[in-house]
Amino acid sequence: MAPLNSFRPRASRSCGNCRAVKRRCDQQTPHCGQCIRMRQECPGYRDKWDLVFRDQTDQTIQRYRKPKIESPAQALPAPARSLSPNADDIGVNYFLRNFVSGQSSSRGCLNYIPSVYREDGEHPTLVASMAAVGLVALANSTQQSDLANLARAKYTEAIRNVNVALTSPVESVKDSTLMSVISLGVFEHVSEHKSWVRHVQGAAALVVARGKGQFTSTATILMFNQVRADLVLACVHNEEPFPKDMIQLQEEAAKHIDASGAFWLLGILGTRCADLLMGVRANTRQVPWPEYLEEATMMEREFQHTALLLATQEPYTVTQNACWAPKLSYNGRVDLYKDTWAIRVWNNLRNLQMIVYEIMLYLLNKILVTDLTLTSAVRQSLELKVQMAMQNLSMLGDDILATIPQALEFLSSASNTPSVDLSFRGSVSGGYILTWCLYMVGKCPATKAETRRWIIQRLQDFGRNMGISIALRLVDDIAKIDQFAA
């Protein structure tokens, strides 16, 4: 593979003092020998991943936003003949910039990849899968068919490599293999839902095959969390219970981390949420509805406790600015978070809370309709709970919509000033983390018609401008709900 910094002169690994005076640095640790001889305080060396993240992403984007150059020597070759020698560089660089480092922070939505990437020696399977995701994201954001073809070719290569790895007892349990499968799931999330579900299920099967001894580092815990969160989503939308073998691994993983943190508790609540939803949907009166309502109410309290913990660990600021364009912000509200990671965790919490409140609404209405023995006081109490559930759903929806500008990188956490680049279509990684969130708000019974139509327009933008085809599939469901409600 060509070096990641092939688009520019090699970045200096010298210490800060040696770079400043352009002298040769011996790069000794912990302090440069030159600084010691000169009796200077050595500022140290730049992190390896800072050098990777300095790749010329912006120049690459501009390169592919320009009209096609007619000279065949300067254009990307057709994938049918061969991949461009820089295809891996382009894709991996864009992937790291958008899904790992984020706009202004080192905590993107897949922030654990660098350690896996480094420790497994830039494994070719992981490189191919990261390149595939990066290329398809760049192709979608720049509307370049050549890049889309390259992305599909790299995807095919990555699938082939993964299939070979899975036949090897050694390769199949490597962190890089699991990370490759997770990355390919991101690719399918951008392209097509059914394939994405298969990848999530495949990643879960691989996690189970890795066994209880896999939890040896922070990265392996975070990869497990990623698969667990995706599997909860797949179970909820496929009406399936959360697998018991994954529950057993969850119990093992809890021995290796701080199990009292909001992020970990949220994952456990997610697995319970999927099982509760499945139980309610499959219930044929074997379990009385009030019992399920009691369980949902208890879960609601646990979510509220987790939200309080998360507010301490990952605080955010609520802002209101009428100057925001309606296309970018709903009702001018824009909330500012530390980074993309925080947005994703908060919205995962809100999605699960919405599921619990919708379960409660279903159960409350069932009881009100079917139980003719209810006293007037009990009926009024249940009706009040219906109103409260609707209010909470509405507030959660507003909270999710307020994350859109920052998630799409129309602003950073340091400023609430919107991007002035009118050609910018929004971050593809932001669309990746927002698509299901907007779907949850769009189909919510507490969402107003005007809000639902605004969400439909945003999901259509995701599909047409970012190439996230799953957004177009989901928007069809919301449009049917909107027609039925009209």
Short mmCIF file of C-alpha atoms in Angstrom, two decimals:
data_model
loop_
_atom_site.label_atom_id
_atom_site.label_comp_id
_atom_site.label_asym_id
_atom_site.label_seq_id
_atom_site.Cartn_x
_atom_site.Cartn_y
_atom_site.Cartn_z
CA MET A 1 0.00 0.00 0.00
CA ALA A 2 1.26 3.49 -0.81
CA PRO A 3 1.95 5.67 2.25
CA LEU A 4 -1.00 7.65 3.56
CA ASN A 5 0.82 10.94 3.07
CA SER A 6 1.53 10.41 -0.65
CA PHE A 7 -0.44 13.55 -1.57
CA ARG A 8 2.14 15.86 0.08
CA PRO A 9 5.80 15.87 1.16
CA ARG A 10 6.44 13.50 4.04
CA ALA A 11 5.50 15.13 7.35
CA SER A 12 8.45 15.70 9.65
CA ARG A 13 8.61 13.47 12.72
CA SER A 14 11.23 15.73 14.34
CA CYS A 15 10.57 17.40 17.67
CA GLY A 16 9.11 20.90 17.71
CA ASN A 17 12.44 22.65 18.37
CA CYS A 18 14.24 20.86 15.53
CA ARG A 19 11.40 21.55 13.11
CA ALA A 20 11.47 25.24 14.02
CA VAL A 21 15.17 25.69 13.15
CA LYS A 22 15.19 22.97 10.44
CA ARG A 23 17.97 20.92 12.04
CA ARG A 24 18.38 17.17 11.96
CA CYS A 25 16.59 15.51 14.87
CA ASP A 26 17.75 12.15 16.25
CA GLN A 27 14.19 11.46 17.54
CA GLN A 28 15.48 9.87 20.75
CA THR A 29 13.02 9.25 23.57
CA PRO A 30 11.90 10.62 25.88
CA HIS A 31 13.82 13.76 24.74
CA CYS A 32 15.65 14.70 21.57
CA GLY A 33 19.45 14.49 21.86
CA GLN A 34 19.81 17.84 20.08
CA CYS A 35 17.64 19.55 22.70
CA ILE A 36 19.64 17.94 25.49
CA ARG A 37 22.94 19.19 24.00
CA MET A 38 21.48 22.67 23.47
CA ARG A 39 20.00 22.62 27.00
CA GLN A 40 16.54 23.26 25.60
CA GLU A 41 13.27 21.88 26.94
CA CYS A 42 12.19 19.34 24.33
CA PRO A 43 8.48 19.77 23.43
CA GLY A 44 8.27 16.15 22.26
CA TYR A 45 7.07 14.61 19.05
CA ARG A 46 3.80 14.70 17.17
CA ASP A 47 1.55 11.68 17.53
CA LYS A 48 1.68 9.28 14.60
CA TRP A 49 -2.05 9.67 14.06
CA ASP A 50 -1.79 13.45 13.96
CA LEU A 51 0.46 12.96 10.94
CA VAL A 52 -2.08 10.65 9.34
CA PHE A 53 -4.92 13.08 9.96
CA ARG A 54 -2.92 15.90 8.32
CA ASP A 55 -3.47 14.31 4.91
CA GLN A 56 -4.87 16.67 2.33
CA THR A 57 -8.53 15.73 2.61
CA ASP A 58 -9.76 19.18 1.60
CA GLN A 59 -7.51 19.24 -1.46
CA THR A 60 -8.70 15.75 -2.37
CA ILE A 61 -12.34 16.83 -2.14
CA GLN A 62 -11.67 19.89 -4.28
CA ARG A 63 -9.88 17.71 -6.80
CA TYR A 64 -12.94 15.57 -7.28
CA ARG A 65 -15.37 18.49 -7.22
CA LYS A 66 -13.68 19.94 -10.31
CA PRO A 67 -14.97 19.02 -13.79
CA LYS A 68 -13.42 15.88 -15.21
CA ILE A 69 -10.03 16.41 -16.82
CA GLU A 70 -10.13 15.16 -20.34
CA SER A 71 -6.53 13.98 -20.39
CA PRO A 72 -6.61 10.20 -19.71
CA ALA A 73 -3.22 10.44 -18.05
CA GLN A 74 -4.61 12.66 -15.32
CA ALA A 75 -7.97 10.94 -14.82
CA LEU A 76 -8.65 7.95 -12.57
CA PRO A 77 -8.53 4.73 -14.60
CA ALA A 78 -11.68 2.68 -14.98
CA PRO A 79 -12.00 0.03 -12.24
CA ALA A 80 -12.50 -2.63 -14.88
CA ARG A 81 -8.84 -2.23 -15.89
CA SER A 82 -7.16 -1.58 -12.55
CA LEU A 83 -7.52 0.36 -9.36
CA SER A 84 -5.73 3.66 -9.14
CA PRO A 85 -2.54 3.22 -7.11
CA ASN A 86 -3.84 5.99 -4.82
CA ALA A 87 -7.28 4.47 -4.23
CA ASP A 88 -6.36 3.15 -0.78
CA ASP A 89 -4.78 6.47 0.17
CA ILE A 90 -7.84 8.46 -0.88
CA GLY A 91 -10.33 6.12 0.79
CA VAL A 92 -8.47 5.50 4.05
CA ASN A 93 -7.67 9.18 4.47
CA TYR A 94 -11.28 10.24 3.94
CA PHE A 95 -12.50 7.46 6.24
CA LEU A 96 -10.16 8.52 9.05
CA ARG A 97 -11.07 12.18 8.63
CA ASN A 98 -14.83 11.65 8.63
CA PHE A 99 -15.49 8.57 10.77
CA VAL A 100 -12.56 8.58 13.20
CA SER A 101 -11.18 12.05 13.86
CA GLY A 102 -14.31 14.12 13.30
CA GLN A 103 -14.26 17.82 12.40
CA SER A 104 -12.41 19.29 15.34
CA SER A 105 -11.83 16.41 17.75
CA SER A 106 -10.21 13.02 17.96
CA ARG A 107 -13.50 11.37 18.93
CA GLY A 108 -15.41 10.54 15.81
CA CYS A 109 -18.13 7.91 15.77
CA LEU A 110 -15.56 5.11 15.15
CA ASN A 111 -12.77 6.56 17.27
CA TYR A 112 -11.30 3.22 18.38
CA ILE A 113 -9.99 2.28 14.93
CA PRO A 114 -6.46 3.79 15.16
CA SER A 115 -5.28 1.37 17.83
CA VAL A 116 -6.61 -1.63 15.89
CA TYR A 117 -5.16 -0.29 12.65
CA ARG A 118 -1.75 0.24 14.26
CA GLU A 119 -1.51 -2.93 16.34
CA ASP A 120 -2.41 -5.24 13.45
CA GLY A 121 0.17 -3.60 11.19
CA GLU A 122 -2.20 -1.88 8.78
CA HIS A 123 -3.77 -5.22 7.90
CA PRO A 124 -4.73 -5.34 4.19
CA THR A 125 -8.25 -6.56 4.96
CA LEU A 126 -8.89 -3.60 7.24
CA VAL A 127 -7.26 -1.21 4.78
CA ALA A 128 -9.54 -2.45 1.98
CA SER A 129 -12.70 -2.13 4.09
CA MET A 130 -11.77 1.36 5.35
CA ALA A 131 -10.90 2.43 1.81
CA ALA A 132 -14.25 1.13 0.54
CA VAL A 133 -16.18 3.18 3.10
CA GLY A 134 -14.06 6.28 2.57
CA LEU A 135 -14.37 6.09 -1.21
CA VAL A 136 -18.14 5.61 -1.19
CA ALA A 137 -18.55 8.50 1.28
CA LEU A 138 -16.35 10.76 -0.85
CA ALA A 139 -18.12 9.63 -4.03
CA ASN A 140 -21.51 10.37 -2.50
CA SER A 141 -20.50 13.80 -1.24
CA THR A 142 -18.88 14.85 -4.55
CA GLN A 143 -21.24 12.97 -6.91
CA GLN A 144 -18.31 11.29 -8.70
CA SER A 145 -19.20 8.05 -10.48
CA ASP A 146 -15.52 7.09 -10.93
CA LEU A 147 -15.04 7.11 -7.15
CA ALA A 148 -18.26 5.15 -6.67
CA ASN A 149 -16.93 2.46 -9.00
CA LEU A 150 -13.64 2.40 -7.13
CA ALA A 151 -15.55 2.08 -3.85
CA ARG A 152 -17.49 -0.92 -5.13
CA ALA A 153 -14.26 -2.55 -6.33
CA LYS A 154 -12.61 -2.02 -2.93
CA TYR A 155 -15.74 -3.36 -1.24
CA THR A 156 -15.53 -6.53 -3.34
CA GLU A 157 -11.85 -6.89 -2.46
CA ALA A 158 -12.61 -6.41 1.25
CA ILE A 159 -15.42 -8.99 1.19
CA ARG A 160 -13.10 -11.48 -0.48
CA ASN A 161 -10.40 -10.83 2.13
CA VAL A 162 -12.86 -11.18 5.00
CA ASN A 163 -14.17 -14.48 3.67
CA VAL A 164 -10.60 -15.80 3.45
CA ALA A 165 -9.85 -14.55 6.98
CA LEU A 166 -12.91 -16.28 8.39
CA THR A 167 -11.58 -19.66 7.21
CA SER A 168 -8.42 -19.22 9.30
CA PRO A 169 -8.52 -19.96 13.07
CA VAL A 170 -5.84 -17.29 13.55
CA GLU A 171 -7.11 -14.54 11.25
CA SER A 172 -10.79 -14.93 12.15
CA VAL A 173 -10.28 -13.83 15.77
CA LYS A 174 -8.04 -10.85 15.00
CA ASP A 175 -9.30 -7.40 15.95
CA SER A 176 -8.65 -6.24 12.39
CA THR A 177 -11.04 -8.86 10.99
CA LEU A 178 -13.86 -7.79 13.30
CA MET A 179 -13.13 -4.13 12.57
CA SER A 180 -13.25 -4.91 8.85
CA VAL A 181 -16.70 -6.47 9.21
CA ILE A 182 -17.89 -3.45 11.23
CA SER A 183 -16.54 -1.10 8.53
CA LEU A 184 -18.28 -3.05 5.79
CA GLY A 185 -21.46 -2.69 7.80
CA VAL A 186 -21.02 1.08 7.56
CA PHE A 187 -20.66 0.69 3.78
CA GLU A 188 -23.92 -1.24 3.60
CA HIS A 189 -25.64 1.20 5.95
CA VAL A 190 -24.91 3.87 3.36
CA SER A 191 -26.11 1.67 0.51
CA GLU A 192 -28.85 -0.81 1.43
CA HIS A 193 -30.63 -1.87 4.64
CA LYS A 194 -30.97 -5.63 4.12
CA SER A 195 -27.26 -6.02 3.44
CA TRP A 196 -26.53 -3.89 6.50
CA VAL A 197 -28.61 -6.19 8.69
CA ARG A 198 -26.71 -9.21 7.36
CA HIS A 199 -23.41 -7.53 8.18
CA VAL A 200 -24.56 -6.69 11.70
CA GLN A 201 -25.61 -10.30 12.23
CA GLY A 202 -22.30 -11.47 10.79
CA ALA A 203 -20.37 -9.14 13.09
CA ALA A 204 -22.33 -10.48 16.07
CA ALA A 205 -21.54 -14.07 15.06
CA LEU A 206 -17.87 -13.14 14.82
CA VAL A 207 -17.95 -11.50 18.27
CA VAL A 208 -19.46 -14.68 19.70
CA ALA A 209 -16.80 -16.81 17.97
CA ARG A 210 -14.05 -14.66 19.54
CA GLY A 211 -15.27 -15.81 22.96
CA LYS A 212 -14.88 -14.46 26.46
CA GLY A 213 -11.15 -13.88 26.13
CA GLN A 214 -11.50 -11.07 23.62
CA PHE A 215 -11.90 -8.24 26.13
CA THR A 216 -8.23 -7.34 26.46
CA SER A 217 -8.20 -3.63 25.59
CA THR A 218 -10.32 -0.51 25.39
CA ALA A 219 -10.60 -0.98 21.62
CA THR A 220 -12.06 -4.49 21.92
CA ILE A 221 -14.65 -3.25 24.42
CA LEU A 222 -15.61 -0.40 22.10
CA MET A 223 -15.90 -2.76 19.14
CA PHE A 224 -18.19 -4.98 21.19
CA ASN A 225 -20.25 -1.91 22.10
CA GLN A 226 -20.51 -0.97 18.42
CA VAL A 227 -21.76 -4.41 17.43
CA ARG A 228 -24.12 -4.52 20.40
CA ALA A 229 -25.65 -1.13 19.54
CA ASP A 230 -26.09 -2.05 15.87
CA LEU A 231 -27.59 -5.41 16.83
CA VAL A 232 -30.12 -3.75 19.15
CA LEU A 233 -31.23 -1.56 16.23
CA ALA A 234 -31.48 -4.56 13.91
CA CYS A 235 -33.47 -6.55 16.49
CA VAL A 236 -35.88 -3.66 17.09
CA HIS A 237 -36.65 -3.18 13.41
CA ASN A 238 -36.74 -6.92 12.59
CA GLU A 239 -38.88 -7.74 15.65
CA GLU A 240 -36.35 -10.21 17.02
CA PRO A 241 -35.12 -10.80 20.59
CA PHE A 242 -31.56 -9.91 21.50
CA PRO A 243 -29.36 -13.06 21.22
CA LYS A 244 -28.62 -14.82 24.51
CA ASP A 245 -25.00 -15.57 23.57
CA MET A 246 -24.41 -11.84 23.18
CA ILE A 247 -25.95 -11.29 26.64
CA GLN A 248 -23.43 -13.76 28.07
CA LEU A 249 -20.57 -11.89 26.43
CA GLN A 250 -21.99 -8.64 27.78
CA GLU A 251 -21.77 -10.06 31.29
CA GLU A 252 -18.15 -11.06 30.69
CA ALA A 253 -17.23 -7.68 29.23
CA ALA A 254 -18.68 -5.94 32.30
CA LYS A 255 -15.89 -7.52 34.38
CA HIS A 256 -13.25 -5.59 32.43
CA ILE A 257 -14.67 -2.05 32.52
CA ASP A 258 -16.35 0.48 34.76
CA ALA A 259 -19.86 -0.94 34.51
CA SER A 260 -21.35 2.10 36.27
CA GLY A 261 -20.67 4.49 33.38
CA ALA A 262 -23.55 5.92 31.36
CA PHE A 263 -22.28 4.52 28.07
CA TRP A 264 -22.15 0.94 29.34
CA LEU A 265 -25.51 1.19 31.13
CA LEU A 266 -27.06 2.50 27.94
CA GLY A 267 -25.97 -0.62 26.06
CA ILE A 268 -27.50 -2.91 28.68
CA LEU A 269 -30.76 -0.95 28.58
CA GLY A 270 -30.75 -1.30 24.80
CA THR A 271 -30.67 -5.10 24.97
CA ARG A 272 -33.51 -5.08 27.50
CA CYS A 273 -35.45 -2.63 25.36
CA ALA A 274 -35.26 -4.97 22.35
CA ASP A 275 -36.48 -7.90 24.44
CA LEU A 276 -39.34 -5.88 25.97
CA LEU A 277 -40.51 -4.76 22.53
CA MET A 278 -40.39 -8.33 21.24
CA GLY A 279 -42.29 -9.60 24.29
CA VAL A 280 -45.05 -7.00 23.88
CA ARG A 281 -45.41 -7.65 20.16
CA ALA A 282 -45.59 -11.42 20.64
CA ASN A 283 -47.89 -11.33 23.67
CA THR A 284 -51.28 -12.98 23.24
CA ARG A 285 -52.48 -12.19 26.75
CA GLN A 286 -50.29 -14.83 28.43
CA VAL A 287 -48.78 -11.90 30.31
CA PRO A 288 -51.25 -9.24 31.55
CA TRP A 289 -50.68 -5.85 29.94
CA PRO A 290 -50.24 -4.10 33.34
CA GLU A 291 -47.19 -6.31 34.03
CA TYR A 292 -45.54 -5.16 30.82
CA LEU A 293 -46.49 -1.57 31.67
CA GLU A 294 -44.81 -1.90 35.05
CA GLU A 295 -41.64 -3.22 33.38
CA ALA A 296 -41.66 -0.37 30.83
CA THR A 297 -42.19 2.20 33.61
CA MET A 298 -39.23 0.78 35.53
CA MET A 299 -37.10 0.94 32.40
CA GLU A 300 -38.17 4.55 31.86
CA ARG A 301 -36.80 5.44 35.30
CA GLU A 302 -33.51 3.70 34.52
CA PHE A 303 -33.21 5.66 31.28
CA GLN A 304 -33.78 8.89 33.18
CA HIS A 305 -31.02 7.92 35.63
CA THR A 306 -28.68 7.12 32.74
CA ALA A 307 -29.51 10.46 31.10
CA LEU A 308 -28.50 12.27 34.30
CA LEU A 309 -25.18 10.40 34.33
CA LEU A 310 -24.59 11.18 30.68
CA ALA A 311 -25.36 14.86 31.26
CA THR A 312 -22.48 14.90 33.75
CA GLN A 313 -20.07 12.93 31.55
CA GLU A 314 -21.01 14.44 28.16
CA PRO A 315 -22.68 17.86 28.75
CA TYR A 316 -24.00 19.94 25.87
CA THR A 317 -25.30 23.48 25.38
CA VAL A 318 -28.76 24.41 24.05
CA THR A 319 -28.78 27.48 21.80
CA GLN A 320 -31.51 29.32 19.88
CA ASN A 321 -30.69 31.41 16.82
CA ALA A 322 -33.40 32.70 14.51
CA CYS A 323 -30.76 33.46 11.84
CA TRP A 324 -30.29 29.80 11.02
CA ALA A 325 -31.64 28.78 7.59
CA PRO A 326 -34.74 26.54 7.95
CA LYS A 327 -33.07 23.89 5.80
CA LEU A 328 -30.22 23.56 8.32
CA SER A 329 -32.01 23.98 11.63
CA TYR A 330 -35.55 23.23 12.74
CA ASN A 331 -37.08 26.25 14.51
CA GLY A 332 -33.64 27.81 14.96
CA ARG A 333 -32.54 25.48 17.77
CA VAL A 334 -28.94 24.25 17.57
CA ASP A 335 -27.33 22.27 20.39
CA LEU A 336 -23.54 22.17 20.78
CA TYR A 337 -21.76 18.97 21.85
CA LYS A 338 -18.16 18.13 22.59
CA ASP A 339 -17.84 16.02 19.43
CA THR A 340 -19.51 13.54 17.10
CA TRP A 341 -19.09 10.72 19.58
CA ALA A 342 -21.13 12.58 22.18
CA ILE A 343 -23.88 13.29 19.64
CA ARG A 344 -24.12 9.64 18.71
CA VAL A 345 -24.29 8.43 22.33
CA TRP A 346 -26.95 11.01 23.25
CA ASN A 347 -29.06 10.16 20.20
CA ASN A 348 -28.75 6.43 20.90
CA LEU A 349 -30.14 7.14 24.36
CA ARG A 350 -32.99 9.21 22.90
CA ASN A 351 -33.87 6.56 20.32
CA LEU A 352 -34.17 3.91 23.02
CA GLN A 353 -36.19 6.24 25.25
CA MET A 354 -38.57 6.86 22.36
CA ILE A 355 -39.02 3.11 21.90
CA VAL A 356 -39.88 2.71 25.59
CA TYR A 357 -42.37 5.61 25.51
CA GLU A 358 -44.02 4.18 22.39
CA ILE A 359 -44.30 0.82 24.15
CA MET A 360 -45.90 2.59 27.11
CA LEU A 361 -48.36 4.36 24.81
CA TYR A 362 -49.33 1.06 23.21
CA LEU A 363 -49.82 -0.61 26.60
CA LEU A 364 -51.75 2.31 28.11
CA ASN A 365 -54.15 2.39 25.19
CA LYS A 366 -54.55 -1.38 25.31
CA ILE A 367 -55.48 -1.24 28.99
CA LEU A 368 -57.84 1.72 28.51
CA VAL A 369 -59.67 -0.05 25.68
CA THR A 370 -59.78 -3.63 26.98
CA ASP A 371 -60.13 -3.30 30.76
CA LEU A 372 -63.76 -2.39 31.42
CA THR A 373 -63.30 -2.70 35.20
CA LEU A 374 -61.17 0.45 35.52
CA THR A 375 -62.45 2.99 38.01
CA SER A 376 -62.80 6.61 36.95
CA ALA A 377 -59.77 7.63 39.01
CA VAL A 378 -57.56 4.90 37.53
CA ARG A 379 -58.71 5.76 34.01
CA GLN A 380 -57.86 9.44 34.54
CA SER A 381 -54.43 8.46 35.87
CA LEU A 382 -53.73 6.31 32.80
CA GLU A 383 -54.92 9.05 30.46
CA LEU A 384 -52.57 11.50 32.18
CA LYS A 385 -49.71 9.05 31.60
CA VAL A 386 -50.63 8.97 27.91
CA GLN A 387 -50.32 12.76 27.75
CA MET A 388 -46.99 12.70 29.59
CA ALA A 389 -45.60 10.02 27.28
CA MET A 390 -46.61 12.11 24.24
CA GLN A 391 -44.95 15.21 25.72
CA ASN A 392 -41.74 13.30 26.46
CA LEU A 393 -41.69 11.88 22.92
CA SER A 394 -42.09 15.36 21.50
CA MET A 395 -39.22 16.73 23.61
CA LEU A 396 -36.93 13.84 22.66
CA GLY A 397 -37.70 14.51 19.01
CA ASP A 398 -36.79 18.18 19.41
CA ASP A 399 -33.52 17.18 21.11
CA ILE A 400 -32.58 14.92 18.19
CA LEU A 401 -33.41 17.55 15.55
CA ALA A 402 -31.20 20.06 17.37
CA THR A 403 -28.14 17.79 16.80
CA ILE A 404 -28.41 17.97 13.00
CA PRO A 405 -26.29 21.09 12.25
CA GLN A 406 -23.26 19.95 14.23
CA ALA A 407 -23.55 16.29 13.17
CA LEU A 408 -23.57 17.38 9.51
CA GLU A 409 -20.59 19.68 10.23
CA PHE A 410 -22.35 22.89 9.34
CA LEU A 411 -20.74 24.16 12.55
CA SER A 412 -18.33 22.96 15.22
CA SER A 413 -18.69 22.74 18.97
CA ALA A 414 -16.59 25.91 19.25
CA SER A 415 -18.94 28.14 17.29
CA ASN A 416 -22.60 28.35 16.42
CA THR A 417 -21.84 30.16 13.16
CA PRO A 418 -23.07 28.13 10.18
CA SER A 419 -20.86 27.14 7.26
CA VAL A 420 -20.76 29.73 4.50
CA ASP A 421 -19.88 27.16 1.84
CA LEU A 422 -23.22 26.88 0.05
CA SER A 423 -21.92 23.98 -2.06
CA PHE A 424 -21.33 21.88 1.06
CA ARG A 425 -23.94 19.12 1.19
CA GLY A 426 -23.23 17.97 4.73
CA SER A 427 -20.98 15.32 6.25
CA VAL A 428 -21.69 11.79 5.01
CA SER A 429 -20.65 10.39 8.40
CA GLY A 430 -23.16 12.79 9.96
CA GLY A 431 -25.84 11.43 7.68
CA TYR A 432 -24.77 7.94 8.75
CA ILE A 433 -25.35 8.64 12.44
CA LEU A 434 -28.53 10.69 11.88
CA THR A 435 -30.56 8.59 9.42
CA TRP A 436 -32.15 6.19 11.91
CA CYS A 437 -32.57 8.99 14.45
CA LEU A 438 -34.63 11.06 12.01
CA TYR A 439 -36.61 7.96 11.09
CA MET A 440 -37.52 7.47 14.76
CA VAL A 441 -38.70 11.07 15.07
CA GLY A 442 -40.52 11.01 11.72
CA LYS A 443 -42.63 7.96 12.56
CA CYS A 444 -43.28 9.03 16.16
CA PRO A 445 -46.98 9.54 17.00
CA ALA A 446 -46.12 12.75 18.87
CA THR A 447 -44.46 14.38 15.85
CA LYS A 448 -46.47 17.17 14.23
CA ALA A 449 -47.28 17.06 10.53
CA GLU A 450 -45.10 20.06 9.67
CA THR A 451 -42.17 18.56 11.57
CA ARG A 452 -42.64 15.22 9.82
CA ARG A 453 -42.54 16.89 6.41
CA TRP A 454 -39.37 18.76 7.35
CA ILE A 455 -37.80 15.41 8.34
CA ILE A 456 -38.90 13.89 5.03
CA GLN A 457 -37.05 16.66 3.20
CA ARG A 458 -33.87 16.10 5.26
CA LEU A 459 -33.90 12.34 4.65
CA GLN A 460 -34.43 12.98 0.95
CA ASP A 461 -31.37 15.26 1.07
CA PHE A 462 -29.40 12.44 2.71
CA GLY A 463 -30.40 10.08 -0.07
CA ARG A 464 -29.97 12.42 -3.02
CA ASN A 465 -27.02 14.55 -1.91
CA MET A 466 -25.07 12.05 0.20
CA GLY A 467 -26.04 8.84 -1.58
CA ILE A 468 -27.41 7.23 1.60
CA SER A 469 -29.96 5.04 -0.10
CA ILE A 470 -31.30 3.62 3.16
CA ALA A 471 -32.58 7.14 3.94
CA LEU A 472 -34.79 6.99 0.83
CA ARG A 473 -36.14 3.60 1.86
CA LEU A 474 -36.99 4.86 5.33
CA VAL A 475 -38.53 8.09 4.07
CA ASP A 476 -41.13 6.05 2.18
CA ASP A 477 -42.41 4.66 5.50
CA ILE A 478 -42.62 8.16 7.01
CA ALA A 479 -44.40 9.47 3.91
CA LYS A 480 -47.06 6.75 4.29
CA ILE A 481 -47.54 7.73 7.93
CA ASP A 482 -47.87 11.35 6.87
CA GLN A 483 -50.51 10.48 4.25
CA PHE A 484 -52.44 8.38 6.74
CA ALA A 485 -52.37 11.18 9.36
CA ALA A 486 -53.53 13.83 6.89
#
